[in-house]
Coordinates of C-alpha atoms in Angstrom, one line a residue:
X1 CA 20.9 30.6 17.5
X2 CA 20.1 28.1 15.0
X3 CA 18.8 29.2 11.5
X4 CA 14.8 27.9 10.7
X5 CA 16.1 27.8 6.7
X6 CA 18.9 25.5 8.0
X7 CA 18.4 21.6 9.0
X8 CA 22.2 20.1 8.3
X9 CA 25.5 22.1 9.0
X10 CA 28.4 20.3 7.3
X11 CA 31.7 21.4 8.5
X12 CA 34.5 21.0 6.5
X13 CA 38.0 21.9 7.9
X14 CA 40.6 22.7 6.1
X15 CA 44.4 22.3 5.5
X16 CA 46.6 22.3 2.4
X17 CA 44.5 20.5 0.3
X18 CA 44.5 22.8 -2.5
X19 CA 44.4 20.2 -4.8
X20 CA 41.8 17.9 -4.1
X21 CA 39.1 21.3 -2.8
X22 CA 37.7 21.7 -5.5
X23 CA 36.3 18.4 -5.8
X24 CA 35.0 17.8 -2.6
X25 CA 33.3 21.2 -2.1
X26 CA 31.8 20.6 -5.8
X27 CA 30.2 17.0 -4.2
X28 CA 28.6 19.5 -1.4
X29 CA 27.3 22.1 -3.1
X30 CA 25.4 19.9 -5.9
X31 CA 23.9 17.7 -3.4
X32 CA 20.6 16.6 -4.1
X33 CA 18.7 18.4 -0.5
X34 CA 19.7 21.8 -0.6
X35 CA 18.7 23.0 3.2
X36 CA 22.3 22.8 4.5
X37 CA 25.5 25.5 5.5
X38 CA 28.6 25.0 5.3
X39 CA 30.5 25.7 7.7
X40 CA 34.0 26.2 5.5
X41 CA 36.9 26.6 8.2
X42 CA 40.4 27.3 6.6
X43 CA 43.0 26.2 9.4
X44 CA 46.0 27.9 8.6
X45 CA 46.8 26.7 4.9
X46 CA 49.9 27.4 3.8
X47 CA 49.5 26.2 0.4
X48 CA 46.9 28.4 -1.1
X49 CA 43.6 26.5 0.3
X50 CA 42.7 30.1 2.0
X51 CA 42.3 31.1 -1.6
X52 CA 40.4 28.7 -2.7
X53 CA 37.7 28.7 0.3
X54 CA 37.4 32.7 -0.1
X55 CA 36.2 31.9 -4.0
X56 CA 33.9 29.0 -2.6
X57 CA 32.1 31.5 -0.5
X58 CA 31.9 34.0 -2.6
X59 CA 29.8 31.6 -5.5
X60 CA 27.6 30.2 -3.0
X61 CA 25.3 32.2 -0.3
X62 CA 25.1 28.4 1.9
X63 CA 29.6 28.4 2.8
X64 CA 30.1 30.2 5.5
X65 CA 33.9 30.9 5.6
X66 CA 36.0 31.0 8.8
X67 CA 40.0 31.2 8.4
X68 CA 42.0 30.7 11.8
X69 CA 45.5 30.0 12.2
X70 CA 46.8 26.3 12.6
X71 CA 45.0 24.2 14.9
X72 CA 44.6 21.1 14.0
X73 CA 41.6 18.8 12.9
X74 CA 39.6 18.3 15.7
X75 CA 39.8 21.8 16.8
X76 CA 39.0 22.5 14.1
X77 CA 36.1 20.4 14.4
X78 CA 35.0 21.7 17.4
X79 CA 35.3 25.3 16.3
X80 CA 32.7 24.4 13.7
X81 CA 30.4 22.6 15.7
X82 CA 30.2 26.2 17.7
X83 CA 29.3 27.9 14.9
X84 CA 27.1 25.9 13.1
X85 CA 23.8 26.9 12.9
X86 CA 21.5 23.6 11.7
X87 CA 19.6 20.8 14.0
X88 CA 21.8 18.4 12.3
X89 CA 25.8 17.7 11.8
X90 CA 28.1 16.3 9.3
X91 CA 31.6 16.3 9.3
X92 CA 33.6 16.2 5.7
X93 CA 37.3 16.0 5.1
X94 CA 37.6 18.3 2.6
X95 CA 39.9 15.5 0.6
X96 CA 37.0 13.5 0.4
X97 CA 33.5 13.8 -1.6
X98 CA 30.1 12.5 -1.5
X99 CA 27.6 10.8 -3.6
X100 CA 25.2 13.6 -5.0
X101 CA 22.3 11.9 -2.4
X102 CA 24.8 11.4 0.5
X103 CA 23.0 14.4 2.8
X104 CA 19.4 13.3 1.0
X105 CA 19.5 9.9 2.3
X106 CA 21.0 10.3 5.7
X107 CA 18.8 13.4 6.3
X108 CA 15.2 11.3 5.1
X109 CA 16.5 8.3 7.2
X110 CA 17.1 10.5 10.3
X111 CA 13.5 12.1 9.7
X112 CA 12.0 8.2 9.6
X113 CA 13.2 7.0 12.5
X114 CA 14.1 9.9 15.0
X115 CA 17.2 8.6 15.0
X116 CA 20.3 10.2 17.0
X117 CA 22.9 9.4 14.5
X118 CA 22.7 7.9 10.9
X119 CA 25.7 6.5 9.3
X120 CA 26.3 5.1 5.4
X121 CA 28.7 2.8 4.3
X122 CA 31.4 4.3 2.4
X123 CA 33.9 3.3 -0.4
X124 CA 37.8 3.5 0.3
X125 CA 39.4 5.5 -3.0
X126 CA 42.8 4.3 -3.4
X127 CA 44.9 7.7 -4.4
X128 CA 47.5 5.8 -6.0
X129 CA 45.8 3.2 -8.2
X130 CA 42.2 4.8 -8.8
X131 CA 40.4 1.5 -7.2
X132 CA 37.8 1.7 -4.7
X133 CA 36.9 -1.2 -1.8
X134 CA 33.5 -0.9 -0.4
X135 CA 33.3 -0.7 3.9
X136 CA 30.4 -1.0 5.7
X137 CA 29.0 0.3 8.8
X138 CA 26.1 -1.7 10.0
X139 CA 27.4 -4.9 10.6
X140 CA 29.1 -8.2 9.2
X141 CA 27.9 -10.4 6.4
X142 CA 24.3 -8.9 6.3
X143 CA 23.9 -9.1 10.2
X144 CA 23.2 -5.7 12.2
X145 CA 26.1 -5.0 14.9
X146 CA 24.5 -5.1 18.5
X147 CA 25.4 -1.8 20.6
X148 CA 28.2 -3.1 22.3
X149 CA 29.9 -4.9 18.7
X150 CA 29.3 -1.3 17.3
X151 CA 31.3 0.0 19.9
X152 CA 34.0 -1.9 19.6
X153 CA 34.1 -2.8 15.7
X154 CA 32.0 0.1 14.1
X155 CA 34.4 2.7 11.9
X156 CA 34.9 5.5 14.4
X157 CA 35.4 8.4 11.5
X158 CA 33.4 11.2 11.8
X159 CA 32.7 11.8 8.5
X160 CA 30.2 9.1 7.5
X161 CA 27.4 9.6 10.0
X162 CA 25.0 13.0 10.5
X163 CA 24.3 13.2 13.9
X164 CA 21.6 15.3 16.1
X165 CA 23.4 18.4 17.5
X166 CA 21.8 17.8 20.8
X167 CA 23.7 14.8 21.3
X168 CA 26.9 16.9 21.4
X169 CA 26.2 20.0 23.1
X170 CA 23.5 18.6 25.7
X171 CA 26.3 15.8 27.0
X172 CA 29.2 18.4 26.6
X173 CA 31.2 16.4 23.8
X174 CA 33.9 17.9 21.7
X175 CA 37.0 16.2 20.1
X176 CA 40.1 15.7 22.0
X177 CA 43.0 17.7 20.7
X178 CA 44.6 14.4 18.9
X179 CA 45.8 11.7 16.9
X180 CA 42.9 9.8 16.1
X181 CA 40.6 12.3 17.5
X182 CA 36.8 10.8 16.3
X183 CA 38.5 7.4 18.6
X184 CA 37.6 9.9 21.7
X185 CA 34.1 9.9 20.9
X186 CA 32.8 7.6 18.8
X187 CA 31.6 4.7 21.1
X188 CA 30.1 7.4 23.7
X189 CA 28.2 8.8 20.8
X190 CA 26.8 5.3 20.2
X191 CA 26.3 4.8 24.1
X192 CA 24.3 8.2 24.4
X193 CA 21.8 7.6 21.3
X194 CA 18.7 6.4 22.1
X195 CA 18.5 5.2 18.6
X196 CA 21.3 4.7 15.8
X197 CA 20.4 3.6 12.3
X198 CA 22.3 2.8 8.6
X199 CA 22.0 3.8 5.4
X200 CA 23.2 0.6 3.8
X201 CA 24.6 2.0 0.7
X202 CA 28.3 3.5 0.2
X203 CA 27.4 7.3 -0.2
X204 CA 30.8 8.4 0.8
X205 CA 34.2 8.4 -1.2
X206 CA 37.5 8.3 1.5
X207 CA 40.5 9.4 -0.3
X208 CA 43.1 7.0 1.0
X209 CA 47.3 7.3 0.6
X210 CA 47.3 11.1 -0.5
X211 CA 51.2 12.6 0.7
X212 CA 50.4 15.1 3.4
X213 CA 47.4 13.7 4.9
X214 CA 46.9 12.6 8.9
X215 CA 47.3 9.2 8.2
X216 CA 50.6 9.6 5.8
X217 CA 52.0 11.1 8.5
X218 CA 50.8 9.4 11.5
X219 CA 54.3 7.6 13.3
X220 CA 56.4 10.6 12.3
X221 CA 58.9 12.6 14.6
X222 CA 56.5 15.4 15.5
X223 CA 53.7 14.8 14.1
X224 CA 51.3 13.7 16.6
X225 CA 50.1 14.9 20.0
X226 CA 51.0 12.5 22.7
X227 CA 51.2 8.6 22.3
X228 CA 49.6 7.4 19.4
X229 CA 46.0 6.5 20.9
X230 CA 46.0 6.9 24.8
X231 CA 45.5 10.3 24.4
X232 CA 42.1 9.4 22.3
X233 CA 41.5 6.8 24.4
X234 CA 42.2 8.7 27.9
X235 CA 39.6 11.3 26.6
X236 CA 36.9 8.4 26.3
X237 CA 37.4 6.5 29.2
X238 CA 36.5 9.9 30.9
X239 CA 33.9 10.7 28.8
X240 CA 32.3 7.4 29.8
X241 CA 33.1 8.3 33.5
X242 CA 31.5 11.8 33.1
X243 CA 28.2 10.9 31.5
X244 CA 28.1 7.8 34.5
X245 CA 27.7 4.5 31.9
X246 CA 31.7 4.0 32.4
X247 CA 30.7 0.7 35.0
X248 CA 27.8 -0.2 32.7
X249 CA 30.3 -0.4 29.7
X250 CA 33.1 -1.4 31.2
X251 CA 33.7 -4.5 29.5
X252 CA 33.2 -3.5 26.2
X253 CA 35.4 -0.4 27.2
X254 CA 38.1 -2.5 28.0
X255 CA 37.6 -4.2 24.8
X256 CA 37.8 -1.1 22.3
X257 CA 40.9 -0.2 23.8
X258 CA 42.7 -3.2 23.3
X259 CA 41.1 -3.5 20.1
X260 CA 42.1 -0.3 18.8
X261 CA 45.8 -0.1 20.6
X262 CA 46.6 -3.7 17.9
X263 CA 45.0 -1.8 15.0
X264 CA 47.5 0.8 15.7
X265 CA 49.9 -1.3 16.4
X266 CA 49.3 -3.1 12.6
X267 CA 49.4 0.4 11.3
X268 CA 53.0 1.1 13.2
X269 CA 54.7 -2.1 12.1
X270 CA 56.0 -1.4 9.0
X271 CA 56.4 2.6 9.2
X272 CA 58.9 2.7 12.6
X273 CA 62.7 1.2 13.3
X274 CA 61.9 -1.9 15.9
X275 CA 63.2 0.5 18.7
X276 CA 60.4 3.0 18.6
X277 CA 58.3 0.3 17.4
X278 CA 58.7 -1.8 21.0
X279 CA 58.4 2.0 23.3
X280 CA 55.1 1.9 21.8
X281 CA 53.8 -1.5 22.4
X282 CA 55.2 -1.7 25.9
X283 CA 53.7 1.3 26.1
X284 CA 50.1 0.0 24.9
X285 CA 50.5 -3.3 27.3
X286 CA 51.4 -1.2 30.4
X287 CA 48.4 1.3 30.0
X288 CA 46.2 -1.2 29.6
X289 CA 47.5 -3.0 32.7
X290 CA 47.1 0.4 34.6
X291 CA 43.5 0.8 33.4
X292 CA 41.9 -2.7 33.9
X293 CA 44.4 -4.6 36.6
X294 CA 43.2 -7.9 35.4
X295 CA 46.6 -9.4 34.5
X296 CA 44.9 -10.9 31.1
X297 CA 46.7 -8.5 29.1
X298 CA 49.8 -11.4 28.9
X299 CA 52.2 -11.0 25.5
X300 CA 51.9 -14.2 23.1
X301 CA 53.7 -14.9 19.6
X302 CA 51.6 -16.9 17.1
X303 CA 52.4 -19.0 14.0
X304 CA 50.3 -19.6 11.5
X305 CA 47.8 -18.3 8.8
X306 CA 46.8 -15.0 8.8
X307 CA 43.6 -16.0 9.0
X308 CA 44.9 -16.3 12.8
X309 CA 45.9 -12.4 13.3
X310 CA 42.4 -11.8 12.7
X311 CA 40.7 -14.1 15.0
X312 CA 43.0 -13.0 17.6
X313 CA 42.1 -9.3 16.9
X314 CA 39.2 -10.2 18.6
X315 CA 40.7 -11.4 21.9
X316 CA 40.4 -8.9 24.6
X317 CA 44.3 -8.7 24.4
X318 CA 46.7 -6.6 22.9
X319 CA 48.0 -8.3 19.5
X320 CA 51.4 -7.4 19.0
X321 CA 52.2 -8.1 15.2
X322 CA 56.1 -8.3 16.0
X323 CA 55.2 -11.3 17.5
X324 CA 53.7 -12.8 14.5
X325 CA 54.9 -15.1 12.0
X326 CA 52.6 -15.9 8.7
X327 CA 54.0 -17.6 5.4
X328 CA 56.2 -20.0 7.8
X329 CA 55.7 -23.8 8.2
X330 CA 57.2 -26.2 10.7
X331 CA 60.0 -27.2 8.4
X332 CA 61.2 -23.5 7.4
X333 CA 60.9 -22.8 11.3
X334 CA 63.8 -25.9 12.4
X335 CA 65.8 -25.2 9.0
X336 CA 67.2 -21.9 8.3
X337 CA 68.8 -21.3 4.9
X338 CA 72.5 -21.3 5.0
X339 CA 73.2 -17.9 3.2
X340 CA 72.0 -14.2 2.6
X341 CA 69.4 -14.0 0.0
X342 CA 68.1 -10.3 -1.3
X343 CA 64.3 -10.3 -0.7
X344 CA 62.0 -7.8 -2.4
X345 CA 57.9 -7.8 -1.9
X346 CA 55.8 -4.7 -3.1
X347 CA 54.1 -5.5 0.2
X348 CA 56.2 -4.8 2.8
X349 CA 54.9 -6.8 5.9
X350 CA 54.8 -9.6 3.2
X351 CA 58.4 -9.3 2.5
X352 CA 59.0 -8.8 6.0
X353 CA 57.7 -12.5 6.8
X354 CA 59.4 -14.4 4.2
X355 CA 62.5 -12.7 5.3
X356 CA 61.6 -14.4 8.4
X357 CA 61.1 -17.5 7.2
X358 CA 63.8 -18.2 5.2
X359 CA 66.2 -17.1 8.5
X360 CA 63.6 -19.3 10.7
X361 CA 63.6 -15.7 12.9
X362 CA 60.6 -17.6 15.0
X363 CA 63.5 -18.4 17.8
X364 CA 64.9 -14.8 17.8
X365 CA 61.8 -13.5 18.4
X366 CA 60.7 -15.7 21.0
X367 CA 64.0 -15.1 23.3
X368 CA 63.6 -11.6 22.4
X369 CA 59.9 -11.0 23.6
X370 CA 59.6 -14.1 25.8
X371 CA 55.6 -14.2 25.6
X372 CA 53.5 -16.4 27.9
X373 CA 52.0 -18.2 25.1
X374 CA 52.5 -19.8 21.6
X375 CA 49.3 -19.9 19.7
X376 CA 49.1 -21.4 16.3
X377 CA 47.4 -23.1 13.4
X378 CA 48.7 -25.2 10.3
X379 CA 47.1 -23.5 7.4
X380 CA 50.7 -22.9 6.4
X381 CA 51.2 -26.4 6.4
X382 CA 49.5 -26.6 2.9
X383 CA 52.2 -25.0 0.8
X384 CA 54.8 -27.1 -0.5
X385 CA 58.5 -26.5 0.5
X386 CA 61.1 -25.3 -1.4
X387 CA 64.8 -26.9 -0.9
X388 CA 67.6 -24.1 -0.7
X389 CA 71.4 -23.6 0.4
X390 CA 71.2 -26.3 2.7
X391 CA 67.9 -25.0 4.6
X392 CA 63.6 -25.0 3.7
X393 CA 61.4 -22.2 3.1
X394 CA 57.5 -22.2 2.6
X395 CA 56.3 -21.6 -1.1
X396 CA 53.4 -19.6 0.2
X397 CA 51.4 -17.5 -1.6
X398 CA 53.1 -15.1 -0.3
X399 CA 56.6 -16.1 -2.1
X400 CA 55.1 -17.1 -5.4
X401 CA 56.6 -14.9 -7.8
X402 CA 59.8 -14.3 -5.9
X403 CA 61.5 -17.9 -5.9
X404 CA 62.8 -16.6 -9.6
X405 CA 65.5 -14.8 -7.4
X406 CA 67.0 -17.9 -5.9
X407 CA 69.0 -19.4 -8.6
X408 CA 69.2 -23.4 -8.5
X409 CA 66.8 -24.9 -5.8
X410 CA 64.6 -27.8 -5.1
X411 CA 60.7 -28.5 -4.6
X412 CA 58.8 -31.0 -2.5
X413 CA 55.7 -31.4 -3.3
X414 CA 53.5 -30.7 -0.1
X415 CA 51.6 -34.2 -0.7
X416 CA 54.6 -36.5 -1.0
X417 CA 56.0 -39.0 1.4
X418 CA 59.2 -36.9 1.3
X419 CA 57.6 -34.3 2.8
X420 CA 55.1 -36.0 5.1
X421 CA 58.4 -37.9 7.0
X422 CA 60.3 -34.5 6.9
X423 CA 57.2 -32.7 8.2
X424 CA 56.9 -35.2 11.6
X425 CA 60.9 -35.2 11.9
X426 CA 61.2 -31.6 11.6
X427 CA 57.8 -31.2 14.1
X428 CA 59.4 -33.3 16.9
X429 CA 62.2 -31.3 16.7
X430 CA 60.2 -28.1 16.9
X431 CA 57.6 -29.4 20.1
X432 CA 61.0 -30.4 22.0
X433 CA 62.5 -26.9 21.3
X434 CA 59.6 -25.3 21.9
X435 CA 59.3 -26.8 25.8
X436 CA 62.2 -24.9 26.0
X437 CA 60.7 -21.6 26.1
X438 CA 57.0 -21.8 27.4
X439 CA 55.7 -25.2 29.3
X440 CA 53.3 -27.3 27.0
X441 CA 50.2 -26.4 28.5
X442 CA 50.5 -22.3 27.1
X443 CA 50.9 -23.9 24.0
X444 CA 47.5 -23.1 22.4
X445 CA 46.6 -24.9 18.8
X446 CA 43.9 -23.5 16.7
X447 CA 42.7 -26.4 14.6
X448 CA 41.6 -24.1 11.6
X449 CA 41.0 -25.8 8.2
X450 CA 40.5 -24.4 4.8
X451 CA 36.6 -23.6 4.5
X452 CA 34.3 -25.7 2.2
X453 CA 31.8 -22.9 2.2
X454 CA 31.3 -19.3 1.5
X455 CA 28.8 -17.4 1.8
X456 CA 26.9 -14.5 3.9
X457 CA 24.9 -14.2 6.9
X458 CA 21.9 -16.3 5.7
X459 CA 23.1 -17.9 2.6
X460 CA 26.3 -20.1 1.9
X461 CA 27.5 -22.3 -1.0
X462 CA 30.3 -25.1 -1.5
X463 CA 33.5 -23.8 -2.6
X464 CA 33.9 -25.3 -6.6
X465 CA 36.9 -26.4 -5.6
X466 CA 35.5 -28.8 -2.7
X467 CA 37.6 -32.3 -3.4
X468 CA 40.8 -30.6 -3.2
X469 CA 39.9 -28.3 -0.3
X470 CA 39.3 -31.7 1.4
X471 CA 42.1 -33.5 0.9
X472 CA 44.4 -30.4 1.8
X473 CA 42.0 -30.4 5.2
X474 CA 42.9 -34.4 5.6
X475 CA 46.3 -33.7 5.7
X476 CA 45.9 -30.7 7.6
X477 CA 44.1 -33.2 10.3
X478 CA 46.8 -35.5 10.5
X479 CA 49.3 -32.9 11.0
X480 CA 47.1 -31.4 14.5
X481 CA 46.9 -35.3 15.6
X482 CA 50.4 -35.8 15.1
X483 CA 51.0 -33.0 17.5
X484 CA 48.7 -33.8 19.7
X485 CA 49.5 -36.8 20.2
X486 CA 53.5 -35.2 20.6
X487 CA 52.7 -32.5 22.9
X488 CA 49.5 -33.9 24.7
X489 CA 49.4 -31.1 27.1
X490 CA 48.8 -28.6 24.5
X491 CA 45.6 -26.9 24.4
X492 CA 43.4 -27.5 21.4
X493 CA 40.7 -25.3 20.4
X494 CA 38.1 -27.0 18.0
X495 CA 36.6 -25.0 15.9
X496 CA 35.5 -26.2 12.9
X497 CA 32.2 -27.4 14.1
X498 CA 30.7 -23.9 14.6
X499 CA 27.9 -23.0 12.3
X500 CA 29.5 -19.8 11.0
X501 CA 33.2 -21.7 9.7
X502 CA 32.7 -20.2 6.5
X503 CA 34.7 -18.1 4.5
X504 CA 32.6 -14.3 3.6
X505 CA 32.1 -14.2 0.1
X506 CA 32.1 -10.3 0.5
X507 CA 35.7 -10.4 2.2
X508 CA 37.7 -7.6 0.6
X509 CA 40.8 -9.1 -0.2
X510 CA 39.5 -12.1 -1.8
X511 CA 37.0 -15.1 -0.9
X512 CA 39.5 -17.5 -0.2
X513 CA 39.1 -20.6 1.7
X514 CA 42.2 -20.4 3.9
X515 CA 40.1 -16.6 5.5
X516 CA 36.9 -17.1 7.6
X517 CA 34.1 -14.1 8.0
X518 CA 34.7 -12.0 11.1
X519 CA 31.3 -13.2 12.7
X520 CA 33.6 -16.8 13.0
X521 CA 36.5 -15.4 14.1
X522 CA 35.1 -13.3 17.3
X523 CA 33.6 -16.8 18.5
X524 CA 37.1 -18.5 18.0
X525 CA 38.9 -15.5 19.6
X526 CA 35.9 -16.0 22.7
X527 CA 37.3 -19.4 22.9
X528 CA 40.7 -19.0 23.4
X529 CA 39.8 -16.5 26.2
X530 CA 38.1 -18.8 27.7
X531 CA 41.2 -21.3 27.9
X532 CA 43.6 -18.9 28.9
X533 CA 41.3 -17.7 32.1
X534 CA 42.0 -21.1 33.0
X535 CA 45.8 -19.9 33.9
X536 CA 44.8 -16.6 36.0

């Protein structure tokens, strides 16, 4: 029976997070609207949480305190979503906390518009270093997300949207008993609504990289129930099937799953041995084969920027990041270093690819995992090359800082004749080997150029840089019309022309010219589906 007094019911679940508790559950009870419970749920702590939540209650007539024995989160979840008594719901991982207006906002935005569900955008808290990288919800660059791009590319946690009770209990939804639980329900949330709006301001504070939590231990022996994802996903093919919009959706279905399976797949790369690691992608490419039967869902290795990785991201296709090689060029590729050379990075994926390079692993990987295609680009191709114990490797951005560590070696300058004439040797050589492995036709080249703009969704201004962007991009177009003119039955995909080939000034890891805004990058990824239904 629901409580007149009561509009929201925030449910907080907890487990062993005696030391960030405090915090969060001050961020709830000094919120700004006061017509809330909490629903405080201690989940078998083990580290003196139960404590804690027993004083909470006891200071504060709104907690209602529940203690259970070990669960898990979304049971958790869905044992609070039973008890709760208010019209509305929020979900709060009780390592997090909220801006004082977080329940305020979302509650007088909800009231507005008669809205299902309301989200915010959120900032990321970095446990580690104290920094903070804003996320948001709505959409891309200022642009709203339609239904179906929400569904696929909206942040599925349920901890940054209040949503109408009714929405749960009328179409039977609770969270799976999972990894990556809110993944079960998220889209068929969305699908359900008959209206979602945003708050467009980060009200939320995620605490990110704090030993213990989910996502620490996410990968581990025994730490998760079932394959990392299916199970999520399993649960929300059904859901879709239950509520009778699966064949309405079933495109965009297909395309959060293979969506989400390379996120985790990116997540899994650098935490498991390359044994597990393969079990699970094989795992990912057969499920997805056994839900959709389409064939489509063919294995690939790219070279290029990484720029690439995230327009591929957006092909309806599993991206495997074993099969990925960033920081190489063409001339580090045909020219292994002669030697063993200790390689250190702080970031590991980082070191992981320059490793690569300077080995030229690119042909071990390819007999290895024998994909259908080879897709790449030549932003790499703007670093100069660094001579060393009788082999190349890439100066990328990547290795700067780390060429200390080699002793005696050599540079050629990316814009001298030396390295134009090794470049088109070392090319040839790579296009002939290369026909070796996949015929020239699956070869697929993404002419991608550094941007001369950055901007948002209706504004965009010249990088300061622009004569040197454009002399890089010059040499960058002799380089594609070299191989084109090499390996004429490659397929080229122009996209440089397209109105949104701008970089997004609001891109969190830096507004660089060599990364494009995600907006770009679908309608690049669109294109290269498009040329590889040409092979089914």
């Amino acid at each position: 029976m629901e409580n007149i007094g009561v509009n929201i019911s925030v449910i907080v679940p907890v487990y062993n997070v005696y030391e960030w508790l405090d915090h969060c559950m001050e961020s709830i009870v000094n919120q700004t609207y006061d017509k809330f419970e909490v629903i405080l749920i201690n989940d078998g702590s083990t580290d003196g949480s139960d404590e804690k939540c027993v004083e909470w209650a006891s200071r504060d007539e709104r907690i209602r305190y529940f203690s259970k024995e070990n669960e898990g989160l979304a049971v958790t979840r869905n044992f609070g979503l039973k008890e709760s008594r208010g019209q509305y719901i929020v979900f709060i991982d009780s390592d997090d906390w909220l801006d004082p207006r977080f329940l305020e906002k979302l509650f007088s935005k909800i009231m507005e518009t008669d809205a299902d569900i309301v989200e915010c955008d959120f900032w990321r808290y970095n446990n580690n270093t104290g920094e903070k990288t804003y996320r948001a919800c709505y959409g891309r660059m200022g642009k709203a997300y339609s239904l179906e791009e929400h569904m696929i590319y909206g942040e599925s946690m349920a901890w940054k949207y209040m949503s109408r009770k009714s929405l749960w209990i009328d179409n039977g939804i609770t969270m799976p008993d999972c990894m990556s639980a809110s993944h079960g329900v998220y889209a068929l949330l969305l699908a359900l609504s008959s209206k979602v709006v945003n708050v467009r301001e980060p009200l939320y504070y995620y605490r990110r990289f704090r030993k213990g939590s989910i996502v620490d231990t996410i990968g581990r022996s025994g730490n998760q129930k079932g394959i990392l994802g299916i199970t999520a996903l399993d649960y929300l093919v059904k859901g879709f099937e239950q509520c009778g919009l699966y064949q309405q959706y079933k495109d965009t279905i297909h395309r959060i799953i293979t969506y989400s399976l390379s996120d985790y797949l990116a997540s899994q790369f650098i935490r498991r041995d390359k044994v597990e690691f393969h079990q699970l992608a094989q795992t990912y490419y057969e499920y997805v084969e056994s839900l959709f039967h389409d064939g489509g869902n063919r294995k690939y290795i790219t070279l290029g920027g990484y720029n690439l990785n995230r327009i591929l991201f957006h092909a309806n296709m599993i991206h495997n990041p074993y099969c990925r090689f960033n920081f190489s060029s063409i001339i580090s590729i045909m020219s292994p270093i002669k030697g063993e050379v200790s390689c250190r990075h702080r970031n590991k994926y980082r070191q992981i690819m320059i490793e690569r390079d300077m080995a030229s692993k690119f042909w071990d990987v390819l007999e290895e995992t024998k994909p259908s295609y080879v897709i790449l680009d030549f932003l790499e191709e703007r670093f100069d090359i660094i001579e060393f114990m009788g082999g190349y490797i890439t100066k990328s951005d990547a290795f700067d800082g780390m060429e200390e560590t080699l002793g005696e070696y050599r540079i050629i300058p990316r814009n001298s004749l030396e390295c134009e004439l090794l470049w088109k040797e070392k090319c040839q050589e790579f296009i002939l080997k290369i026909q070796r492995y996949v015929p020239s036709q699956h070869i697929v080249v993404v002419k991608n150029y550094l941007s001369e703009f950055v901007g948002d969704y209706n504004t965009k201004e010249q990088f300061v840089n622009l004569e040197e962007i454009r002399e890089t991009n010059r040499r960058l177009d002799g380089y594609y019309k070299f191989f084109s003119e090499n390996c004429r039955e490659a397929r080229a995909i122009e996209a440089v022309s397209l109105p949104m080939y701008f970089t997004d000034r609001e891109y969190e890891y830096g507004a660089v010219p060599s990364h494009l805004n995600e907006i770009v990058n679908r309608e690049i990824a669109l294109q290269i589906e498009r040329e590889l239904r040409v092979e089914k």
